[in-house]
PDB file of C-alpha atoms in Angstrom:
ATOM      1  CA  UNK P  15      88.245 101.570 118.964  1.00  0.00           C
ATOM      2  CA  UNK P  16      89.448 104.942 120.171  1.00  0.00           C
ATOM      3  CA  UNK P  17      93.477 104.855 120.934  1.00  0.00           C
ATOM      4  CA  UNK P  18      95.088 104.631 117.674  1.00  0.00           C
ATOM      5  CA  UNK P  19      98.503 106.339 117.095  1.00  0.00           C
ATOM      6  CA  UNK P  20      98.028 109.645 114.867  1.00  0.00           C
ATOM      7  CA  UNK P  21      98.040 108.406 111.121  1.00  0.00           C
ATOM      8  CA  UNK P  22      98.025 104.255 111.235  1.00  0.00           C
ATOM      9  CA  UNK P  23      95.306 102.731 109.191  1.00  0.00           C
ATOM     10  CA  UNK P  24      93.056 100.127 109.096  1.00  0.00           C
ATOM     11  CA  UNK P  25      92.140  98.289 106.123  1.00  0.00           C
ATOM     12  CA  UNK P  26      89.659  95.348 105.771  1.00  0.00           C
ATOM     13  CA  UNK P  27      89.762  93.154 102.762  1.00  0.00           C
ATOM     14  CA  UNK P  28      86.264  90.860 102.657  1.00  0.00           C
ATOM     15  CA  UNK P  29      84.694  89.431  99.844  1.00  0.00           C
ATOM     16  CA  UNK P  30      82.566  86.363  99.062  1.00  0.00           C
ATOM     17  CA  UNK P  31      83.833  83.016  99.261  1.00  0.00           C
ATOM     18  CA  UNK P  32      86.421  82.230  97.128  1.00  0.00           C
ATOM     19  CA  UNK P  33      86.827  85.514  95.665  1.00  0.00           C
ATOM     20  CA  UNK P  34      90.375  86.092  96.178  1.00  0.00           C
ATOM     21  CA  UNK P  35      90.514  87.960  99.419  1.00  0.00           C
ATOM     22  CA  UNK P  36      93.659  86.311 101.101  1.00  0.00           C
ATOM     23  CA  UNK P  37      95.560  86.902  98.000  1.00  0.00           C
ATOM     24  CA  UNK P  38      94.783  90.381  97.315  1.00  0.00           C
ATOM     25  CA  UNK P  39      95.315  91.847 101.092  1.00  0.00           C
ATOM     26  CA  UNK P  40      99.048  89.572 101.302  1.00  0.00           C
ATOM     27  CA  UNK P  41     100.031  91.363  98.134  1.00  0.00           C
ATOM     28  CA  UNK P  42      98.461  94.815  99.312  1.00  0.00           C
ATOM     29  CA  UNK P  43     100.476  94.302 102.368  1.00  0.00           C
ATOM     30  CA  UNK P  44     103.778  92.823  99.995  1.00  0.00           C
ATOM     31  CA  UNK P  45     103.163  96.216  98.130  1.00  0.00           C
ATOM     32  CA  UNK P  46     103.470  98.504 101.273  1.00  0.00           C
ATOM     33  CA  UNK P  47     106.450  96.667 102.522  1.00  0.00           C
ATOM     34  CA  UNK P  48     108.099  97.141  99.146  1.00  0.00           C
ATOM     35  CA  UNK P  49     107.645 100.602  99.410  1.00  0.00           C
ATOM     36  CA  UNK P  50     109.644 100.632 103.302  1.00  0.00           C
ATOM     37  CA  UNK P  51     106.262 100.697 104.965  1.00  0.00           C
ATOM     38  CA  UNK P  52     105.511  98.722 108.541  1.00  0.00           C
ATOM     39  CA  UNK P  53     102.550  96.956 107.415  1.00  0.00           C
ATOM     40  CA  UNK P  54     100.620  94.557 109.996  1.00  0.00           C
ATOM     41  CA  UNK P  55      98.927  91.642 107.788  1.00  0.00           C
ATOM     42  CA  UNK P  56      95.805  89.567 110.247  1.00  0.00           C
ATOM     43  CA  UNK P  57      94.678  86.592 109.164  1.00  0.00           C
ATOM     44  CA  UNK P  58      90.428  85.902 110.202  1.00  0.00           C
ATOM     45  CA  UNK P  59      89.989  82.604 109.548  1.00  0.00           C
ATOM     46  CA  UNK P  60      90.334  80.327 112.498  1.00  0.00           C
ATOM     47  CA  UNK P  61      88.739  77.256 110.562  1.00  0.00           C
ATOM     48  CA  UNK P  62      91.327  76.652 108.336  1.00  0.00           C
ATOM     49  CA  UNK P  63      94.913  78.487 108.562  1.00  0.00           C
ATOM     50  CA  UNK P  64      95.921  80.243 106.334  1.00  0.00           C
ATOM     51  CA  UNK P  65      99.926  81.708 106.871  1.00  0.00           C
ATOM     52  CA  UNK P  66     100.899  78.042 105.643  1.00  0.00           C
ATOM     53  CA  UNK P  67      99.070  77.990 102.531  1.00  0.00           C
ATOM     54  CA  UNK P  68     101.382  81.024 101.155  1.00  0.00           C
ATOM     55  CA  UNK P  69     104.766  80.861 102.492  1.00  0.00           C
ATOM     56  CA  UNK P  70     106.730  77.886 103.701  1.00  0.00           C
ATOM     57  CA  UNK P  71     107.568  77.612 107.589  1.00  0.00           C
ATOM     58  CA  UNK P  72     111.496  77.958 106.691  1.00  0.00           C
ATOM     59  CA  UNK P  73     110.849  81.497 105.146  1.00  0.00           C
ATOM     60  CA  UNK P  74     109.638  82.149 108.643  1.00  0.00           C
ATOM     61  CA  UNK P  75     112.332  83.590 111.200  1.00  0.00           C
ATOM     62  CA  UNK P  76     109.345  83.964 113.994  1.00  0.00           C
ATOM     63  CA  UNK P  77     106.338  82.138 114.027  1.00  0.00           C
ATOM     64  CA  UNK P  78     103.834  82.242 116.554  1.00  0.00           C
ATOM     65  CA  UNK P  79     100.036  81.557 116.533  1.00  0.00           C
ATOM     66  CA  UNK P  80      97.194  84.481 116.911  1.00  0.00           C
ATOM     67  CA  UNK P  81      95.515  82.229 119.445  1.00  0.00           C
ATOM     68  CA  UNK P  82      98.436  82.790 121.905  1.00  0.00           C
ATOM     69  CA  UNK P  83      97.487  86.628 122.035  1.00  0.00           C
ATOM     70  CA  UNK P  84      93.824  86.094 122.314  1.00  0.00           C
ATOM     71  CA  UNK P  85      94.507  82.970 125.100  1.00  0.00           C
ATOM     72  CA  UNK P  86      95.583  86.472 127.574  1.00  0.00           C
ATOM     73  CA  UNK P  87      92.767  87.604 129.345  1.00  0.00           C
ATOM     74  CA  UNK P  88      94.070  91.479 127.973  1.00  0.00           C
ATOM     75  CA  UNK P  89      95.243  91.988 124.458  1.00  0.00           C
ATOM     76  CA  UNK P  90      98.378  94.715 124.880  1.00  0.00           C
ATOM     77  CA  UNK P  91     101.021  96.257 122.452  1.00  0.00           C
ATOM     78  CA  UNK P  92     104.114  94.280 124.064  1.00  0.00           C
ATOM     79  CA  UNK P  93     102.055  91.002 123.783  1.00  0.00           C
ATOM     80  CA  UNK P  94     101.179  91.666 120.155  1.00  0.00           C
ATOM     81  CA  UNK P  95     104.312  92.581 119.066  1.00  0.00           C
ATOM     82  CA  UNK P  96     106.054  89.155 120.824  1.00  0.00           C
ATOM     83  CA  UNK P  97     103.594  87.186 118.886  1.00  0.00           C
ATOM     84  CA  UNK P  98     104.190  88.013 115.287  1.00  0.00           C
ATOM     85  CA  UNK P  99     105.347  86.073 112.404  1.00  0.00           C
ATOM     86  CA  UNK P 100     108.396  87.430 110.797  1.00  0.00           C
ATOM     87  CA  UNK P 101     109.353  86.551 107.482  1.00  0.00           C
ATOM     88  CA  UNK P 102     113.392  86.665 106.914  1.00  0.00           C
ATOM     89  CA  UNK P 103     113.628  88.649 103.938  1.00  0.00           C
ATOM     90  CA  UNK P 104     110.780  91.235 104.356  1.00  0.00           C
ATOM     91  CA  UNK P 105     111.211  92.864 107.848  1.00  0.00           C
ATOM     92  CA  UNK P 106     108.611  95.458 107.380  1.00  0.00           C
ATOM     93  CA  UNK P 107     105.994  92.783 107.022  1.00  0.00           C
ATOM     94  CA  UNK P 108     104.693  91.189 110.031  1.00  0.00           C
ATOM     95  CA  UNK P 109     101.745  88.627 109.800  1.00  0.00           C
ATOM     96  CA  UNK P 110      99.595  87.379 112.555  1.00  0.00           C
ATOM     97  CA  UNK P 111      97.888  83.759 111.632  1.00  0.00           C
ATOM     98  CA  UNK P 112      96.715  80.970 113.375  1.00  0.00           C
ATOM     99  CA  UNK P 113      99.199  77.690 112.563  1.00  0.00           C
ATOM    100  CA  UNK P 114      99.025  75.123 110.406  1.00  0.00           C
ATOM    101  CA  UNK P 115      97.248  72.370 112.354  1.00  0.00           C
ATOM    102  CA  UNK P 116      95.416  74.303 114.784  1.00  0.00           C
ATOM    103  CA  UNK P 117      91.727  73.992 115.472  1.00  0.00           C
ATOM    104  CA  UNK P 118      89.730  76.955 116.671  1.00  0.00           C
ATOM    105  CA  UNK P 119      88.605  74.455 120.018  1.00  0.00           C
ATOM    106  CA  UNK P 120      92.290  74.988 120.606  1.00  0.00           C
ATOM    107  CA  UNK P 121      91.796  78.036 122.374  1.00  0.00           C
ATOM    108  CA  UNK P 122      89.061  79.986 124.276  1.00  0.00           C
ATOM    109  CA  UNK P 123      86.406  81.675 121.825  1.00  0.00           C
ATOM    110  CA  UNK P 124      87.232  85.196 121.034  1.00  0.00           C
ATOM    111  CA  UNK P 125      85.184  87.600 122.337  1.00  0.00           C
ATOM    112  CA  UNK P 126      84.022  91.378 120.757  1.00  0.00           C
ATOM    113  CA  UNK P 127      86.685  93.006 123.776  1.00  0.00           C
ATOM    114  CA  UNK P 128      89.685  90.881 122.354  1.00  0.00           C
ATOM    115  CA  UNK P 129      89.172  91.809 119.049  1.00  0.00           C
ATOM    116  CA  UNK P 130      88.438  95.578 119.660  1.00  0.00           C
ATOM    117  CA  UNK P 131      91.686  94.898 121.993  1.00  0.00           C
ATOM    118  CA  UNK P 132      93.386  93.212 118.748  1.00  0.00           C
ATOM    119  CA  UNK P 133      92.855  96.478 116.945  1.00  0.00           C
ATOM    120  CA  UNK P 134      93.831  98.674 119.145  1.00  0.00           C
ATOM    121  CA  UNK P 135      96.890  97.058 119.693  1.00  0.00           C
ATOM    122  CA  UNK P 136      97.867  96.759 116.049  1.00  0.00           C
ATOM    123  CA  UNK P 137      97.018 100.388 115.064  1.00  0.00           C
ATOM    124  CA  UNK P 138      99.058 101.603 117.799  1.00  0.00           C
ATOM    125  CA  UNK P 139     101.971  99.469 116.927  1.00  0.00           C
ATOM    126  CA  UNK P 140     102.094  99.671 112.760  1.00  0.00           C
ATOM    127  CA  UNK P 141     101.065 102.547 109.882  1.00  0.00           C
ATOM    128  CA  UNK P 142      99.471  99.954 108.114  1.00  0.00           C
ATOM    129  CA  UNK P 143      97.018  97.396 109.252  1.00  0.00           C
ATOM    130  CA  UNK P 144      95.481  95.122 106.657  1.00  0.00           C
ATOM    131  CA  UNK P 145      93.027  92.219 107.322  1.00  0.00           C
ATOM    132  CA  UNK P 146      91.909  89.676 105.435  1.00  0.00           C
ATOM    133  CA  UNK P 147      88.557  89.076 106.477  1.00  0.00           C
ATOM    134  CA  UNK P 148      86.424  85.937 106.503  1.00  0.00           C
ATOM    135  CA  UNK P 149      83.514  85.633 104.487  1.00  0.00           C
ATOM    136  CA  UNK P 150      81.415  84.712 107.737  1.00  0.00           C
ATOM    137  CA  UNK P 151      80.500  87.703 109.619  1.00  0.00           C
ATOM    138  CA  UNK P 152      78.205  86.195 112.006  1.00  0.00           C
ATOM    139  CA  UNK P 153      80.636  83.527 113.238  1.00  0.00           C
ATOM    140  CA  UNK P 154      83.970  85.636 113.396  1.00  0.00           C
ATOM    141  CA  UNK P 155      84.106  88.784 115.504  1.00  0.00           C
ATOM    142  CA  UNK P 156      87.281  89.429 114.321  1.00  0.00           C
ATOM    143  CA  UNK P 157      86.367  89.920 111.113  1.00  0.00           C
ATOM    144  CA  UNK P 158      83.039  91.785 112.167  1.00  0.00           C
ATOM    145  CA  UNK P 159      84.642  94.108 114.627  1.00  0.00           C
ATOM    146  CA  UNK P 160      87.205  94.449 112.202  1.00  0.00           C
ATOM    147  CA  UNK P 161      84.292  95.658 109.180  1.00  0.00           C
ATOM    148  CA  UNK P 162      82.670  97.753 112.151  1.00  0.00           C
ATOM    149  CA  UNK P 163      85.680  99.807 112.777  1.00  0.00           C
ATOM    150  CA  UNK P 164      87.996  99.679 109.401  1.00  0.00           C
ATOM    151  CA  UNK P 165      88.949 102.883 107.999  1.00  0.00           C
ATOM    152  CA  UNK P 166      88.268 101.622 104.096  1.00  0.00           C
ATOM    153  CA  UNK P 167      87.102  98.127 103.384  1.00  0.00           C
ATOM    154  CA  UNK P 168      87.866  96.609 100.177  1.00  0.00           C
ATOM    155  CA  UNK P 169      84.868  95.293  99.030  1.00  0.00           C
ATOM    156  CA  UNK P 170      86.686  92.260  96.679  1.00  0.00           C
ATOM    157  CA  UNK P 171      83.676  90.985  94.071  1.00  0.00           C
ATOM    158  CA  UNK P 172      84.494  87.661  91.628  1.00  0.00           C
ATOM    159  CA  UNK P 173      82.385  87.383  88.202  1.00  0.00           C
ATOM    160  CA  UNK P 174      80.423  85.090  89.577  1.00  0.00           C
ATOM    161  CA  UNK P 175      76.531  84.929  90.220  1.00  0.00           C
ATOM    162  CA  UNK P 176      77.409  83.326  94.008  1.00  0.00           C
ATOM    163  CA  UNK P 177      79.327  86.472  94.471  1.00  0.00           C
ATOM    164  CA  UNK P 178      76.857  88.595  93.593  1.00  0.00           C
ATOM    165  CA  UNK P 179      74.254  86.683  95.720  1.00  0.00           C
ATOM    166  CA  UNK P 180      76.370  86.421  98.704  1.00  0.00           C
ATOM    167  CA  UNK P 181      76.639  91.262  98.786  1.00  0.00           C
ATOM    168  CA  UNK P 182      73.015  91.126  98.526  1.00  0.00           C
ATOM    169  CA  UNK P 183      72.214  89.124 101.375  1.00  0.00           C
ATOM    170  CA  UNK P 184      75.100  90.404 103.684  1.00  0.00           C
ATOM    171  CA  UNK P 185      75.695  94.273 102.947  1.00  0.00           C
ATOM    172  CA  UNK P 186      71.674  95.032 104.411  1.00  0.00           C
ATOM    173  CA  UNK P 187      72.910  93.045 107.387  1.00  0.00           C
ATOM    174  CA  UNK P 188      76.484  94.994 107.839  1.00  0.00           C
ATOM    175  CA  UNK P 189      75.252  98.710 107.368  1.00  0.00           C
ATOM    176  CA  UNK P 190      72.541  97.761 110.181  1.00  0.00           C
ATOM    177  CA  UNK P 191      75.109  97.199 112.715  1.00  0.00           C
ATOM    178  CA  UNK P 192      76.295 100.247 113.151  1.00  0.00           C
ATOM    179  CA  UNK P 193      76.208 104.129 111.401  1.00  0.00           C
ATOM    180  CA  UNK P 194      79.841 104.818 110.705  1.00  0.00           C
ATOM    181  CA  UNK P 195      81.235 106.440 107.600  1.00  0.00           C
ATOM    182  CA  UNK P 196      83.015 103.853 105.870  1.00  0.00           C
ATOM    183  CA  UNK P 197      84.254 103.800 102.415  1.00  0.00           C
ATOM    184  CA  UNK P 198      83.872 100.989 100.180  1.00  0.00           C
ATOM    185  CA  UNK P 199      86.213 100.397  97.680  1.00  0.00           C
ATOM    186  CA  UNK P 200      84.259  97.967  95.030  1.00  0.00           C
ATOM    187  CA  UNK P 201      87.126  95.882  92.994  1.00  0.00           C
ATOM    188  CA  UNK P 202      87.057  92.944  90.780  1.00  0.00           C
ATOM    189  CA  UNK P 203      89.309  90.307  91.122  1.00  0.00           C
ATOM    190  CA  UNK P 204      91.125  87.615  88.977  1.00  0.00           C
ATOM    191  CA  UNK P 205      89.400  89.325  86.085  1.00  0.00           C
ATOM    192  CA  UNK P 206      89.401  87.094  82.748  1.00  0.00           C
ATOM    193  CA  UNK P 207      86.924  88.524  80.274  1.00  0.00           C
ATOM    194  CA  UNK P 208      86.438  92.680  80.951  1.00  0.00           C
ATOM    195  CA  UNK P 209      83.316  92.306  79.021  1.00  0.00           C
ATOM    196  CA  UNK P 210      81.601  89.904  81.236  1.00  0.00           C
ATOM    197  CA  UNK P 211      82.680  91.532  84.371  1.00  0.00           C
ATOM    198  CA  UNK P 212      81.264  95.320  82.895  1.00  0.00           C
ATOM    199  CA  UNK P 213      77.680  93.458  82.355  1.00  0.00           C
ATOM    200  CA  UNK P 214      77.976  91.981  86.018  1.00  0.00           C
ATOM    201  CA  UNK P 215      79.346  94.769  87.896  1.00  0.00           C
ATOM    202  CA  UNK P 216      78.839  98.351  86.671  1.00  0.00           C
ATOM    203  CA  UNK P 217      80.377 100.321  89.169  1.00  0.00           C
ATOM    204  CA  UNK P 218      83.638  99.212  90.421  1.00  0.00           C
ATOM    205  CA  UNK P 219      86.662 100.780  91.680  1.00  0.00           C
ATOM    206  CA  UNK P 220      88.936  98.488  90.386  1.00  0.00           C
ATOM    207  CA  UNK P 221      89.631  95.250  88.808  1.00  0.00           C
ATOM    208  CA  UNK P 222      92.336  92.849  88.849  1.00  0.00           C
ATOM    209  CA  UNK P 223      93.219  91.068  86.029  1.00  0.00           C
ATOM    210  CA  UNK P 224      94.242  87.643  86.152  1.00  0.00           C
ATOM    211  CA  UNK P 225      97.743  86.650  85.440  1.00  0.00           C
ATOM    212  CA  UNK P 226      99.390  82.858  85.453  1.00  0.00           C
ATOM    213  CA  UNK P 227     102.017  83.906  87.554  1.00  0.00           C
ATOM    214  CA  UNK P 228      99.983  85.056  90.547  1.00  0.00           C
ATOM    215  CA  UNK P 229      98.003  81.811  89.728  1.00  0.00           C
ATOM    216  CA  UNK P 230     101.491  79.682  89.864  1.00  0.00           C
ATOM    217  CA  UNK P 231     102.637  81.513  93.278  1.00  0.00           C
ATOM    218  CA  UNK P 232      99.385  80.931  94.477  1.00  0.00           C
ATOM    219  CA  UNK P 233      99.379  76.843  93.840  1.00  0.00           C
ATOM    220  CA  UNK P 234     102.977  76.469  95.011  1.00  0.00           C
ATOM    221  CA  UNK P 235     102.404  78.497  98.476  1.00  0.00           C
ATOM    222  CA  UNK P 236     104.513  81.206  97.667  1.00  0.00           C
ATOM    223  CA  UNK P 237     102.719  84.486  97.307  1.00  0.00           C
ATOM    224  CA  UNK P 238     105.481  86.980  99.168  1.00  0.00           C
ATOM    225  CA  UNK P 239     107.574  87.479  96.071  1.00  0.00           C
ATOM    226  CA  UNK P 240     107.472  90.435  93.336  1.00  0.00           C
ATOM    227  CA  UNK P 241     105.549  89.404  90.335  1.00  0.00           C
ATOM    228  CA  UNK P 242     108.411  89.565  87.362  1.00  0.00           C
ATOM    229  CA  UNK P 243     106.608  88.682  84.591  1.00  0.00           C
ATOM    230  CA  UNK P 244     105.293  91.259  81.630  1.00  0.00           C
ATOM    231  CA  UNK P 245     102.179  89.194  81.298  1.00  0.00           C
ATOM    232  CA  UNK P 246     101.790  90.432  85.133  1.00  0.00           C
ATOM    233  CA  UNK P 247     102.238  94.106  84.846  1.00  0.00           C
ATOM    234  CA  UNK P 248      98.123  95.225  84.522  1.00  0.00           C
ATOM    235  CA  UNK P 249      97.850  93.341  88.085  1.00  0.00           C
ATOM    236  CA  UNK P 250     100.646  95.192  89.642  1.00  0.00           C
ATOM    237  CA  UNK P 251      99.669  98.184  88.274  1.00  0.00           C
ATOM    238  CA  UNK P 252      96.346  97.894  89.295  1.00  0.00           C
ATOM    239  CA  UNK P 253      97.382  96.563  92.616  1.00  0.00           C
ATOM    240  CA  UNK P 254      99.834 100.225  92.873  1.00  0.00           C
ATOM    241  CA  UNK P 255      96.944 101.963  92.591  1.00  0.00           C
ATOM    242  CA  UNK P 256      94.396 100.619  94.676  1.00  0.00           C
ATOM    243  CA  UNK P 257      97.429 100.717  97.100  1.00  0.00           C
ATOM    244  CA  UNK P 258      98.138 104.520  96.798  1.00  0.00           C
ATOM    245  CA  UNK P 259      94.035 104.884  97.230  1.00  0.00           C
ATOM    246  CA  UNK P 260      93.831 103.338 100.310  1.00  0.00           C
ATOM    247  CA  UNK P 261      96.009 105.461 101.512  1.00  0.00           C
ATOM    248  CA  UNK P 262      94.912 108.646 100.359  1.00  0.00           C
TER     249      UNK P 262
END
């Protein structure tokens, strides 16, 4: 990917399965809009939607599905920018899904060119690009090309063993593909007992406590609001600073 505007950024969030990955890039990207940044949020995952499953369709003043951009046969700025989703009360924040509903047999498969195309596209439109990766990497080129070409990648661990299993197996496989200086940023998330996460990870960049209140936003679909509660102030801290490293 070699047009970019001067400055924009690409971040990748990936992570095992179930290790929190959707949640921490929407409030990475909730955190730059806060601050007055344009900030581009991509959702991967074709197989099952994801846009619905944290903000309801009436806080939506556009919505429009990711397959519509990569059903053209070229991916270009004016195109991308037509087929956002805009949320009504955060204007900097514009989110690119596939819809509630929709199957990935509902459009063409997406090929390495689109995606590069994708990228391009977005990193020429918005200072901030964020995507929330799947945790397949063989079946989702948007999520590869998007590891192959980030500028940092989040590498988001859980304190689990699967977790654990699942870097082992795929980081040999991703550092094959191609020689790029990349910087992984190794952070914890949903962190419950600091004790058992220092005996399973012993280097880590970060970690993100867990708070009921992210939990609650989480369960009710409603993830694009501040967190207000003292009980989450570690998280948003934590979140602040990961935020301001990216970025560095």
């Amino acid at each position: 990917m070699k047009q970019r505007k001067q400055g924009n950024q690409l971040f990748a969030v990936w992570g095992s399965l179930g290790a929190g990955k959707t949640v921490t890039a929407a409030k990475l990207a909730w955190q730059y809009a806060a601050w007055g940044k344009d900030v581009a949020l991509v959702f991967c995952d074709v197989q099952s939607p994801t846009l619905s499953c944290l903000t309801g369709e009436d806080a939506l003043s556009e919505q429009h599905s990711l397959g519509s951009i990569f059903a053209a046969k070229h991916i270009i700025p004016s195109l991308v920018e037509a087929n956002q989703c805009q949320l009504k009360q955060v204007p900097k924040l514009h989110l690119y899904s596939f819809l509630k509903g929709e199957h990935q047999t509902d459009y063409p498969p997406v090929s390495r060119r689109q995606a590069e195309e994708l990228l391009q596209a977005l990193c020429l439109l918005y200072p901030i690009v964020i995507l929330d990766c799947s945790s397949d990497l063989y079946g989702n080129l948007l999520t590869m090309t998007g590891l192959l070409t980030a500028d940092e990648i989040v590498q988001l661990m859980s304190c689990e063993l699967k977790s654990i299993s699942y870097y082992a197996s795929q980081m040999p496989y991703l550092e094959k593909q191609k020689e790029k200086n990349r910087r992984f940023y190794r952070v914890l998330s949903n962190v419950k007992d600091e004790a058992l996460a220092g005996k399973l990870y012993r280097q880590t960049a970060f970690a993100l406590p867990y708070t009921a209140e992210l939990e609650k936003q989480v369960l009710v679909g409603d993830l694009f609001q501040d967190l207000k509660l003292k009980q989450s102030r570690a998280y948003v801290e934590e979140l602040k600073q990961l935020a301001e490293e990216l970025e560095s």
